[in-house]
Coordinates of C-alpha atoms (C1' of nucleotides) in Angstrom, one line a residue:
Chain B
X1 CA 49.4 -39.7 -32.8
X2 CA 51.5 -42.4 -33.2
X3 CA 51.0 -46.0 -34.7
X4 CA 50.3 -46.3 -38.1
X5 CA 46.1 -46.3 -38.6
X6 CA 45.8 -49.6 -40.7
X7 CA 42.6 -50.5 -42.5
X8 CA 40.9 -53.7 -42.0
X9 CA 39.3 -54.8 -38.8
X10 CA 39.8 -58.0 -37.3
X11 CA 43.0 -59.0 -35.2
X12 CA 42.7 -62.5 -35.9
X13 CA 41.1 -64.1 -38.8
X14 CA 37.4 -64.6 -38.3
X15 CA 36.7 -68.1 -37.3
X16 CA 34.1 -69.9 -38.7
X17 CA 30.8 -69.3 -36.4
X18 CA 27.2 -68.9 -37.3
X19 CA 28.3 -65.1 -36.7
X20 CA 31.0 -64.8 -39.5
X21 CA 30.1 -63.2 -43.2
X22 CA 28.2 -60.3 -41.4
X23 CA 31.4 -58.4 -40.2
X24 CA 35.0 -59.2 -38.7
X25 CA 34.0 -57.4 -36.0
X26 CA 31.5 -60.7 -35.3
X27 CA 34.6 -62.4 -34.4
X28 CA 36.5 -60.0 -32.6
X29 CA 37.5 -61.9 -29.0
X30 CA 36.9 -58.9 -26.9
X31 CA 33.3 -57.6 -28.4
X32 CA 31.8 -58.9 -25.2
X33 CA 33.5 -56.7 -23.3
X34 CA 33.3 -53.7 -25.5
X35 CA 30.8 -51.2 -26.2
X36 CA 30.4 -53.6 -29.0
X37 CA 28.8 -56.4 -27.0
X38 CA 25.3 -54.5 -27.2
X39 CA 24.6 -54.7 -30.4
X40 CA 22.9 -56.9 -32.8
X41 CA 24.6 -58.2 -36.0
X42 CA 23.3 -55.4 -38.3
X43 CA 24.1 -52.7 -36.0
X44 CA 27.5 -54.1 -34.9
X45 CA 28.2 -53.8 -39.1
X46 CA 27.1 -50.2 -39.0
X47 CA 29.3 -49.4 -36.0
X48 CA 32.1 -51.8 -36.9
X49 CA 32.2 -50.0 -40.7
X50 CA 33.1 -46.8 -39.0
X51 CA 36.0 -48.2 -37.0
X52 CA 39.3 -48.3 -38.2
X53 CA 42.1 -49.9 -36.3
X54 CA 45.1 -48.5 -34.7
X55 CA 48.2 -50.0 -32.9
X56 CA 50.5 -48.2 -30.4
X57 CA 54.0 -49.2 -28.9
X58 CA 54.7 -48.7 -25.1
X59 CA 55.4 -45.1 -25.0
X60 CA 53.1 -43.7 -28.1
X61 CA 51.1 -41.2 -27.3
X62 CA 47.1 -41.1 -27.9
X63 CA 45.9 -38.0 -27.0
X64 CA 46.6 -34.8 -25.0
X65 CA 44.3 -33.2 -22.4
X66 CA 43.0 -30.3 -23.6
X67 CA 43.1 -30.9 -27.4
X68 CA 39.9 -30.9 -29.1
X69 CA 38.1 -34.3 -28.6
X70 CA 37.7 -35.6 -32.3
X71 CA 37.4 -39.2 -31.4
X72 CA 36.9 -41.7 -29.1
X73 CA 38.1 -45.2 -28.9
X74 CA 37.7 -48.6 -27.9
X75 CA 40.7 -50.9 -26.5
X76 CA 41.5 -54.3 -27.9
X77 CA 44.9 -55.3 -26.7
X78 CA 47.2 -54.0 -24.4
X79 CA 47.1 -51.4 -21.7
X80 CA 47.2 -47.6 -21.8
X81 CA 46.9 -45.3 -18.8
X82 CA 45.0 -41.8 -18.7
X83 CA 47.0 -38.8 -17.0
X84 CA 46.7 -35.6 -15.7
X85 CA 50.0 -32.8 -15.4
X86 CA 50.3 -30.1 -13.0
X87 CA 52.7 -27.3 -14.6
X88 CA 55.5 -28.4 -12.6
X89 CA 55.2 -32.2 -13.7
X90 CA 53.2 -33.7 -10.9
X91 CA 51.3 -36.3 -12.4
X92 CA 48.3 -38.2 -11.9
X93 CA 47.0 -41.5 -13.6
X94 CA 43.3 -41.2 -13.4
X95 CA 42.8 -44.6 -14.8
X96 CA 44.2 -47.4 -17.0
X97 CA 42.6 -48.8 -19.8
X98 CA 42.3 -52.5 -20.6
X99 CA 40.6 -54.4 -23.7
X100 CA 36.9 -53.7 -23.7
X101 CA 37.8 -50.3 -22.2
X102 CA 35.9 -47.3 -24.0
X103 CA 37.9 -44.0 -24.1
X104 CA 35.6 -41.0 -24.5
X105 CA 32.8 -42.0 -22.2
X106 CA 32.6 -38.3 -21.5
X107 CA 31.7 -36.1 -23.9
X108 CA 33.0 -33.0 -23.8
X109 CA 34.8 -30.3 -26.4
X110 CA 38.7 -31.3 -25.2
X111 CA 39.9 -34.7 -24.1
X112 CA 39.9 -34.2 -20.0
X113 CA 43.0 -36.2 -19.8
X114 CA 46.2 -37.3 -21.5
X115 CA 46.3 -41.2 -23.1
X116 CA 49.3 -42.9 -23.8
X117 CA 49.9 -46.7 -24.2
X118 CA 51.7 -48.6 -21.0
X119 CA 52.2 -51.7 -23.4
X120 CA 52.3 -52.4 -27.2
X121 CA 48.3 -51.9 -27.7
X122 CA 45.9 -52.0 -30.6
X123 CA 42.5 -49.8 -30.5
X124 CA 39.3 -48.9 -32.3
X125 CA 38.9 -45.6 -33.7
X126 CA 35.9 -43.3 -34.4
X127 CA 35.8 -40.0 -35.7
X128 CA 33.1 -38.8 -32.3
X129 CA 30.4 -37.3 -34.5
X130 CA 30.0 -40.7 -36.1
X131 CA 29.9 -42.0 -32.7
X132 CA 27.3 -39.6 -31.8
X133 CA 25.0 -40.0 -34.8
X134 CA 25.3 -44.0 -34.1
X135 CA 24.2 -43.4 -30.8
X136 CA 21.1 -41.6 -31.7
X137 CA 20.0 -44.8 -34.2
X138 CA 21.0 -47.3 -31.9
X139 CA 19.2 -47.2 -28.7
X140 CA 21.5 -50.4 -27.5
X141 CA 24.5 -48.5 -27.7
X142 CA 23.7 -45.6 -26.3
X143 CA 22.4 -47.9 -23.4
X144 CA 25.6 -49.6 -23.2
X145 CA 27.6 -46.1 -23.4
X146 CA 25.5 -44.8 -20.3
X147 CA 25.9 -48.0 -18.6
X148 CA 30.0 -47.9 -19.0
X149 CA 29.9 -44.3 -17.7
X150 CA 28.0 -45.5 -14.6
X151 CA 30.9 -47.9 -13.5
X152 CA 33.0 -45.6 -14.6
X153 CA 31.8 -43.1 -12.0
X154 CA 31.5 -45.4 -9.5
X155 CA 34.9 -47.0 -9.7
X156 CA 36.0 -43.2 -9.6
X157 CA 34.4 -42.4 -6.5
X158 CA 36.4 -46.0 -5.1
X159 CA 39.3 -43.9 -6.2
X160 CA 38.8 -40.8 -4.6
X161 CA 38.4 -43.0 -1.2
X162 CA 41.4 -44.3 -2.1
X163 CA 43.5 -41.2 -2.5
X164 CA 41.7 -39.0 0.3
X165 CA 41.7 -41.6 2.9
X166 CA 43.8 -44.7 2.6
X167 CA 47.3 -45.2 3.6
X168 CA 50.0 -46.5 1.0
X169 CA 49.7 -50.0 2.4
X170 CA 45.7 -49.8 1.8
X171 CA 46.3 -48.5 -1.7
X172 CA 48.9 -51.0 -3.3
X173 CA 46.6 -53.7 -1.8
X174 CA 43.5 -52.1 -3.5
X175 CA 45.3 -51.8 -6.9
X176 CA 46.5 -55.2 -6.7
X177 CA 42.7 -56.3 -6.1
X178 CA 41.3 -54.2 -8.3
X179 CA 44.0 -55.5 -11.1
X180 CA 43.3 -58.8 -10.2
X181 CA 39.6 -58.3 -10.8
X182 CA 39.2 -56.7 -13.7
X183 CA 41.3 -59.2 -15.6
X184 CA 39.0 -61.8 -14.5
X185 CA 36.2 -59.7 -15.8
X186 CA 37.6 -60.0 -19.2
X187 CA 37.6 -63.8 -18.6
X188 CA 41.2 -63.9 -17.8
X189 CA 43.0 -65.1 -14.9
X190 CA 42.9 -63.3 -11.3
X191 CA 46.1 -64.8 -9.9
X192 CA 48.7 -64.5 -10.7
X193 CA 47.9 -61.0 -11.4
X194 CA 49.9 -59.2 -14.6
X195 CA 50.9 -55.5 -13.6
X196 CA 51.9 -54.2 -17.1
X197 CA 52.9 -50.4 -15.8
X198 CA 56.0 -49.5 -13.8
X199 CA 56.4 -48.9 -10.4
X200 CA 56.6 -45.0 -11.2
X201 CA 52.9 -45.3 -13.4
X202 CA 51.7 -47.2 -10.0
X203 CA 52.9 -44.5 -7.8
X204 CA 50.9 -42.0 -9.8
X205 CA 47.9 -43.6 -10.0
X206 CA 47.9 -44.1 -6.6
X207 CA 49.6 -40.5 -5.0
X208 CA 52.7 -42.2 -4.1
X209 CA 56.2 -42.0 -5.2
X210 CA 57.8 -44.8 -7.1
X211 CA 60.0 -45.8 -3.6
X212 CA 56.7 -46.0 -1.4
X213 CA 55.0 -48.1 -3.9
X214 CA 58.4 -50.3 -4.2
X215 CA 58.7 -50.5 -0.4
X216 CA 55.0 -51.3 -0.1
X217 CA 55.4 -54.3 -2.7
X218 CA 58.0 -55.4 -0.5
X219 CA 56.5 -55.4 2.8
X220 CA 53.4 -57.5 1.0
X221 CA 55.9 -59.7 0.0
X222 CA 57.8 -60.3 3.3
X223 CA 54.5 -60.7 4.9
X224 CA 53.6 -63.6 2.6
X225 CA 50.5 -61.9 1.1
X226 CA 52.1 -61.7 -2.3
X227 CA 54.6 -63.9 -4.1
X228 CA 56.5 -64.1 -7.3
X229 CA 59.6 -63.2 -8.1
X230 CA 59.0 -60.9 -11.4
X231 CA 57.8 -57.2 -11.2
X232 CA 55.1 -57.5 -13.7
X233 CA 53.8 -60.7 -12.4
X234 CA 51.9 -60.9 -8.9
X235 CA 51.0 -63.9 -7.3
X236 CA 48.5 -63.4 -4.7
X237 CA 49.1 -65.7 -1.6
X238 CA 46.4 -64.7 0.6
X239 CA 43.4 -63.2 -0.9
X240 CA 41.3 -62.3 2.0
X241 CA 43.7 -60.6 3.7
X242 CA 44.9 -58.7 1.0
X243 CA 41.3 -57.9 0.6
X244 CA 41.2 -56.7 4.0
X245 CA 44.1 -54.5 3.9
X246 CA 42.7 -52.9 1.0
X247 CA 38.9 -52.8 2.3
X248 CA 40.7 -51.0 5.3
X249 CA 40.1 -53.7 8.0
Chain S
X1 CA 15.1 -41.2 5.0
X2 CA 14.0 -38.1 7.2
X3 CA 12.0 -35.1 5.9
X4 CA 8.6 -35.3 5.4
X5 CA 7.7 -35.8 1.9
X6 CA 5.3 -33.6 0.6
X7 CA 3.0 -32.8 -2.4
X8 CA 3.3 -29.9 -4.2
X9 CA 5.7 -28.9 -6.7
X10 CA 6.6 -25.7 -6.4
X11 CA 8.9 -23.8 -4.3
X12 CA 7.4 -20.4 -4.5
X13 CA 4.2 -19.5 -5.9
X14 CA 4.4 -19.7 -9.7
X15 CA 4.8 -16.5 -11.2
X16 CA 2.5 -15.3 -14.0
X17 CA 4.2 -16.3 -16.9
X18 CA 3.5 -17.6 -20.3
X19 CA 5.2 -20.8 -19.2
X20 CA 2.4 -20.6 -16.2
X21 CA -0.7 -23.1 -16.5
X22 CA 1.1 -25.8 -17.9
X23 CA 2.7 -27.6 -14.9
X24 CA 4.3 -26.3 -11.7
X25 CA 7.8 -27.0 -12.1
X26 CA 7.3 -24.3 -15.4
X27 CA 8.0 -21.9 -12.6
X28 CA 10.7 -23.5 -10.9
X29 CA 13.7 -21.3 -10.6
X30 CA 16.5 -23.8 -10.7
X31 CA 14.7 -25.5 -13.8
X32 CA 17.2 -24.1 -15.8
X33 CA 20.6 -25.6 -14.4
X34 CA 18.5 -28.9 -13.3
X35 CA 17.9 -31.9 -15.9
X36 CA 14.5 -30.1 -16.3
X37 CA 16.1 -27.6 -18.2
X38 CA 16.3 -29.7 -21.2
X39 CA 12.5 -30.7 -21.6
X40 CA 9.8 -29.1 -23.4
X41 CA 6.6 -28.0 -21.4
X42 CA 4.7 -31.1 -22.3
X43 CA 7.4 -33.3 -21.4
X44 CA 8.4 -31.4 -18.0
X45 CA 4.8 -31.6 -17.3
X46 CA 4.9 -35.6 -17.6
X47 CA 8.6 -35.5 -15.9
X48 CA 7.2 -33.1 -13.0
X49 CA 4.2 -35.1 -12.6
X50 CA 6.2 -38.0 -11.3
X51 CA 8.2 -36.2 -8.9
X52 CA 7.6 -35.8 -4.9
X53 CA 8.7 -32.5 -3.0
X54 CA 11.3 -33.6 0.2
X55 CA 13.0 -31.1 2.7
X56 CA 15.5 -32.5 5.0
X57 CA 17.3 -30.5 7.8
X58 CA 20.8 -30.0 7.9
X59 CA 22.3 -33.4 9.2
X60 CA 19.2 -35.7 7.8
X61 CA 20.3 -38.5 6.0
X62 CA 18.9 -38.9 2.5
X63 CA 20.6 -42.3 1.1
X64 CA 22.9 -45.0 2.5
X65 CA 25.6 -46.4 0.6
X66 CA 25.5 -50.0 -0.7
X67 CA 21.2 -49.7 -0.2
X68 CA 19.1 -50.4 -3.2
X69 CA 19.1 -47.4 -5.7
X70 CA 15.5 -46.9 -5.4
X71 CA 15.3 -43.4 -6.2
X72 CA 16.8 -40.5 -7.8
X73 CA 16.6 -36.9 -6.8
X74 CA 17.3 -33.3 -8.2
X75 CA 18.1 -30.7 -5.8
X76 CA 16.1 -27.8 -5.6
X77 CA 17.8 -25.9 -2.8
X78 CA 20.5 -25.9 -0.3
X79 CA 23.5 -28.1 -0.2
X80 CA 24.1 -31.9 0.5
X81 CA 27.0 -33.9 0.7
X82 CA 27.9 -36.9 -0.8
X83 CA 30.5 -39.5 0.9
X84 CA 32.0 -42.7 1.6
X85 CA 33.1 -44.6 4.8
X86 CA 35.9 -47.1 5.6
X87 CA 35.4 -49.3 8.3
X88 CA 37.5 -47.5 11.1
X89 CA 35.0 -44.3 10.7
X90 CA 37.4 -42.7 7.9
X91 CA 35.1 -40.6 5.7
X92 CA 35.6 -39.2 2.2
X93 CA 33.1 -37.1 0.7
X94 CA 32.9 -37.4 -3.0
X95 CA 31.1 -34.3 -3.8
X96 CA 29.0 -31.4 -2.9
X97 CA 25.7 -30.9 -4.5
X98 CA 23.7 -28.2 -5.4
X99 CA 20.5 -27.0 -6.6
X100 CA 20.2 -28.1 -10.0
X101 CA 22.5 -31.2 -9.6
X102 CA 21.0 -34.7 -9.8
X103 CA 21.5 -37.6 -7.4
X104 CA 21.4 -40.7 -9.5
X105 CA 23.5 -40.3 -12.6
X106 CA 25.4 -43.6 -12.2
X107 CA 22.6 -45.9 -12.4
X108 CA 23.7 -48.8 -10.5
X109 CA 22.2 -51.3 -8.1
X110 CA 23.2 -49.8 -5.0
X111 CA 23.8 -46.2 -4.1
X112 CA 27.5 -45.7 -4.3
X113 CA 27.7 -43.0 -1.5
X114 CA 25.6 -42.3 0.9
X115 CA 24.0 -38.5 1.3
X116 CA 23.4 -36.1 3.9
X117 CA 22.2 -33.0 4.1
X118 CA 24.5 -30.2 4.6
X119 CA 22.0 -27.4 5.2
X120 CA 18.4 -27.4 4.9
X121 CA 17.5 -28.5 1.6
X122 CA 15.1 -29.4 -0.7
X123 CA 14.7 -31.8 -3.5
X124 CA 13.0 -33.2 -6.0
X125 CA 11.9 -37.3 -5.8
X126 CA 11.6 -39.5 -8.8
X127 CA 11.2 -43.7 -8.5
X128 CA 14.3 -44.6 -10.4
X129 CA 12.2 -47.0 -12.9
X130 CA 9.9 -44.1 -13.7
X131 CA 13.2 -42.0 -14.5
X132 CA 14.5 -44.9 -16.7
X133 CA 10.9 -45.3 -18.2
X134 CA 10.8 -41.8 -19.2
X135 CA 14.5 -41.8 -20.1
X136 CA 13.5 -44.1 -23.1
X137 CA 10.4 -41.7 -24.4
X138 CA 12.0 -38.3 -23.6
X139 CA 15.2 -38.6 -25.5
X140 CA 16.1 -34.7 -24.4
X141 CA 16.4 -36.2 -21.2
X142 CA 18.3 -38.9 -21.8
X143 CA 20.6 -36.7 -23.3
X144 CA 20.7 -34.4 -21.0
X145 CA 21.6 -36.9 -17.9
X146 CA 24.5 -38.4 -20.0
X147 CA 25.4 -34.6 -20.5
X148 CA 25.5 -34.4 -16.6
X149 CA 27.2 -37.7 -16.1
X150 CA 30.1 -36.4 -18.6
X151 CA 30.6 -33.3 -16.8
X152 CA 30.4 -35.6 -13.3
X153 CA 33.3 -37.7 -15.0
X154 CA 35.4 -34.9 -15.7
X155 CA 34.8 -33.4 -12.7
X156 CA 35.8 -36.3 -10.8
X157 CA 38.8 -36.5 -12.7
X158 CA 40.0 -33.4 -11.6
X159 CA 39.1 -34.0 -8.0
X160 CA 42.0 -37.2 -8.3
X161 CA 44.5 -34.7 -9.3
X162 CA 43.6 -32.7 -6.6
X163 CA 43.9 -35.3 -4.2
X164 CA 46.8 -37.4 -5.3
X165 CA 49.1 -34.4 -6.3
X166 CA 48.0 -31.4 -4.7
X167 CA 49.4 -30.0 -1.6
X168 CA 46.9 -28.9 1.2
X169 CA 47.2 -25.2 0.4
X170 CA 46.7 -26.0 -3.4
X171 CA 43.6 -28.0 -2.5
X172 CA 42.0 -25.3 -0.7
X173 CA 42.7 -22.8 -3.2
X174 CA 40.7 -25.1 -5.7
X175 CA 38.3 -25.7 -3.3
X176 CA 37.4 -21.9 -3.1
X177 CA 37.8 -21.5 -7.0
X178 CA 35.4 -24.1 -7.5
X179 CA 32.7 -23.2 -5.3
X180 CA 32.6 -19.8 -6.5
X181 CA 32.4 -21.0 -10.2
X182 CA 29.8 -23.2 -9.1
X183 CA 27.8 -20.3 -7.9
X184 CA 28.5 -18.5 -10.7
X185 CA 27.1 -21.3 -12.7
X186 CA 23.8 -21.2 -10.9
X187 CA 23.2 -17.6 -11.3
X188 CA 24.9 -16.4 -7.6
X189 CA 27.7 -14.2 -6.8
X190 CA 30.7 -16.0 -7.0
X191 CA 32.3 -13.7 -4.5
X192 CA 32.0 -13.7 -1.4
X193 CA 31.8 -17.3 -1.6
X194 CA 29.3 -19.0 0.5
X195 CA 30.7 -21.8 2.1
X196 CA 28.0 -23.6 3.6
X197 CA 30.1 -26.9 5.0
X198 CA 31.8 -27.3 8.1
X199 CA 35.9 -27.4 8.1
X200 CA 35.5 -31.4 9.1
X201 CA 33.2 -31.5 5.8
X202 CA 36.0 -29.4 3.5
X203 CA 38.2 -31.9 5.0
X204 CA 36.7 -35.5 4.4
X205 CA 36.4 -34.0 0.5
X206 CA 40.0 -32.6 0.4
X207 CA 41.4 -35.3 1.9
X208 CA 42.8 -33.5 5.1
X209 CA 41.9 -32.9 8.6
X210 CA 39.9 -30.3 10.2
X211 CA 43.1 -28.6 11.3
X212 CA 45.3 -28.5 8.6
X213 CA 42.1 -26.7 6.6
X214 CA 41.8 -24.0 9.3
X215 CA 45.4 -23.4 9.2
X216 CA 45.2 -23.0 5.4
X217 CA 42.7 -20.6 5.3
X218 CA 44.4 -18.8 7.7
X219 CA 47.2 -18.7 5.9
X220 CA 45.3 -17.4 3.1
X221 CA 43.7 -15.1 4.9
X222 CA 47.1 -13.7 5.9
X223 CA 48.8 -13.9 2.6
X224 CA 46.0 -11.6 1.7
X225 CA 44.4 -13.7 -1.3
X226 CA 41.2 -14.4 0.9
X227 CA 39.2 -12.3 3.4
X228 CA 36.0 -11.8 5.3
X229 CA 35.4 -12.8 8.9
X230 CA 32.8 -14.8 9.1
X231 CA 33.8 -18.6 8.6
X232 CA 30.5 -19.3 6.3
X233 CA 31.0 -16.6 3.9
X234 CA 34.9 -16.2 2.0
X235 CA 35.8 -13.0 0.3
X236 CA 38.5 -13.5 -2.6
X237 CA 40.7 -10.6 -2.7
X238 CA 43.2 -12.1 -4.8
X239 CA 41.2 -14.1 -7.8
X240 CA 44.4 -14.7 -10.0
X241 CA 46.5 -15.3 -7.2
X242 CA 44.2 -17.8 -6.0
X243 CA 43.6 -19.5 -9.3
X244 CA 47.4 -19.8 -9.7
X245 CA 47.9 -21.6 -6.4
X246 CA 45.0 -23.6 -7.0
X247 CA 46.4 -24.7 -10.7
X248 CA 49.6 -25.5 -8.9
X249 CA 51.9 -22.8 -10.4
Chain I
dC1 C1' 25.4 -18.4 32.8
dG2 C1' 27.2 -22.9 31.5
dT3 C1' 27.4 -26.1 27.9
dC4 C1' 28.2 -27.7 23.7
dG5 C1' 29.8 -27.8 18.8
dC6 C1' 32.6 -25.6 16.0
dG7 C1' 37.1 -23.4 14.5
dT8 C1' 41.7 -22.1 15.4
dT9 C1' 46.2 -22.4 17.4
dG10 C1' 50.7 -24.6 19.2
dA11 C1' 53.1 -28.9 20.1
dT12 C1' 55.0 -33.4 18.8
dT13 C1' 55.1 -37.7 16.4
dT14 C1' 54.4 -39.8 11.8
dT15 C1' 53.9 -41.2 7.2
dG16 C1' 55.6 -40.8 3.3
dC17 C1' 59.0 -38.0 0.2
dT18 C1' 63.4 -36.6 -1.0
dC19 C1' 67.9 -37.6 -2.0
dA20 C1' 71.3 -41.1 -2.4
dA21 C1' 73.4 -45.7 -3.5
dG22 C1' 73.3 -49.9 -4.9
dA23 C1' 70.9 -54.2 -7.5
dT24 C1' 68.8 -56.4 -11.2
dG25 C1' 67.6 -57.8 -15.4
dG26 C1' 66.7 -57.2 -20.3
dG27 C1' 68.8 -55.6 -24.7
dT28 C1' 72.9 -54.2 -27.3
dG29 C1' 77.0 -54.5 -29.4
dG30 C1' 81.4 -55.9 -29.9
Chain G
dC1 C1' 78.5 -65.6 -26.3
dC2 C1' 79.6 -62.3 -23.4
dA3 C1' 80.0 -57.6 -21.4
dC4 C1' 78.1 -53.5 -21.1
dC5 C1' 74.7 -50.3 -20.6
dC6 C1' 70.9 -48.3 -19.2
dA7 C1' 66.0 -48.4 -17.5
dT8 C1' 63.9 -49.8 -13.4
dC9 C1' 63.5 -51.6 -9.0
dT10 C1' 65.4 -51.7 -4.3
dT11 C1' 67.1 -50.0 0.1
dG12 C1' 68.6 -46.9 3.5
dA13 C1' 68.8 -42.3 5.9
dG14 C1' 67.3 -38.1 6.8
dC15 C1' 63.4 -34.8 6.2
dA16 C1' 59.3 -32.3 5.8
dA17 C1' 54.1 -31.8 5.0
dA18 C1' 50.5 -33.1 7.2
dA19 C1' 48.5 -36.0 11.3
dT20 C1' 47.6 -36.2 16.0
dC21 C1' 47.0 -34.7 20.6
dA22 C1' 46.0 -31.4 23.1
dA23 C1' 44.4 -26.8 24.5
dC24 C1' 41.7 -22.6 24.0
dG25 C1' 38.5 -19.0 22.2
dC26 C1' 34.0 -18.0 20.5
dG27 C1' 29.2 -17.8 19.8
dA28 C1' 24.7 -19.9 19.8
dC29 C1' 21.3 -22.1 22.6
dG30 C1' 19.1 -23.5 26.4

DNA sequence: CGTCGCGTTGATTTTGCTCAAGATGGGTGG
DNA sequence: CCACCCATCTTGAGCAAAATCAACGCGACG
């Protein structure tokens, strides 16, 4: 694990709110979108007290598939990728995680995928046993975790449909609409959409090669569905058209 | 929903056990593998009391993707498939469910996939609200559901790797080893392995066509990895070889 | 005995992969 | 400040794995 674990709990100085003074977590800007959003202020203080902040640089490695699952994480900034590998190096990105997302929903003995930072990122880290204790004493927390796991299950089923049955064109369209939707869920603009990951990572997420991803972007651009001259920032020009392609119409 | 809902709770007459007399569910032969396995006898009586038995014939349709999620189910016998459809009819089977498996782990407003019986099947059905009430009052139940959801998440991630990065050959090998493993988990022989679903269903699960599945079975048979002359019963002749192919070696 | 659903096999096509060669652009050092 | 460098991205040409299209075998069932 790289990235220096730091003591301290806020990314930005706590703003003077009615919340302030209880626990610095109260001022966390992603709180509402994270597990933490389900907690009352006293619960939050207890929960936040068991968290440590860590930060990673792009490419830094957080956990390895198969290693003992000692910690869980809540992402506060940046983007990370979760992936599985085959012996010959073939890679499948099983998910990208963004601020508010939780790592460790599937309680298992070992991590079910490796996790690596796509961009500079910050996370809160908690001991897995600690989480389990808290989860039994804080019903709200348990409920929220269950809820997040449910969303993850639904999301994964959609990804199965994508990988099993959609064309390259449909996959990329789905990917862009998904990124846009998720940005909006976090209160960010969904258009133009920020694409922090490389073509390689996108390919490994969509079950395609870099080249096919690149060609598909080019085609979507030529067809006037997307615009933007920068690789990592895509303007959606025809949202309905893109959604139709994504949904297989 | 087809299949006549029946009152009554056991598939077989309760055997005279120390368990007997509390609730017929105590004698259910899949109890240990199902959600129910986590419950004490009084809890089981309460839980089982809210269940209704239903049975389906092969091809019968249990729920539709998108329709309001009013019920949850626990499979007691047979095999069912969960699938998603694209507008043009392309289909992705997101999972096969066997006795002991639970339908409704992902609490959502609407079913995230359609479910249809692959073989004659029996299930226990419970109102979703009922389950939620019970789940708050029976911590064991809640814990078990969470646990099952975790397993499902891990399973789905493996399926993403399969669909995104494995060859047809590897997919079919993975499928057979998975069926075998799951049969053993239920206390059944893992070899020869029972393959209750059609080549079509297998194809829609593995992201392949019927023809490719069929050819791949033929090749595995020719290569001496599997045997058995019947379509729906496969003998694994070289378990290590099959596992190696499945794992990408 | 004929039909129908399912599985197998063969011939051909196609989508996306592989291999290869440039373009682009951000970062670094002179 | 500019030139170079290296990552990343793009584009092209040929190829291969699996899809499609088509025919046929076989057992179940009426």
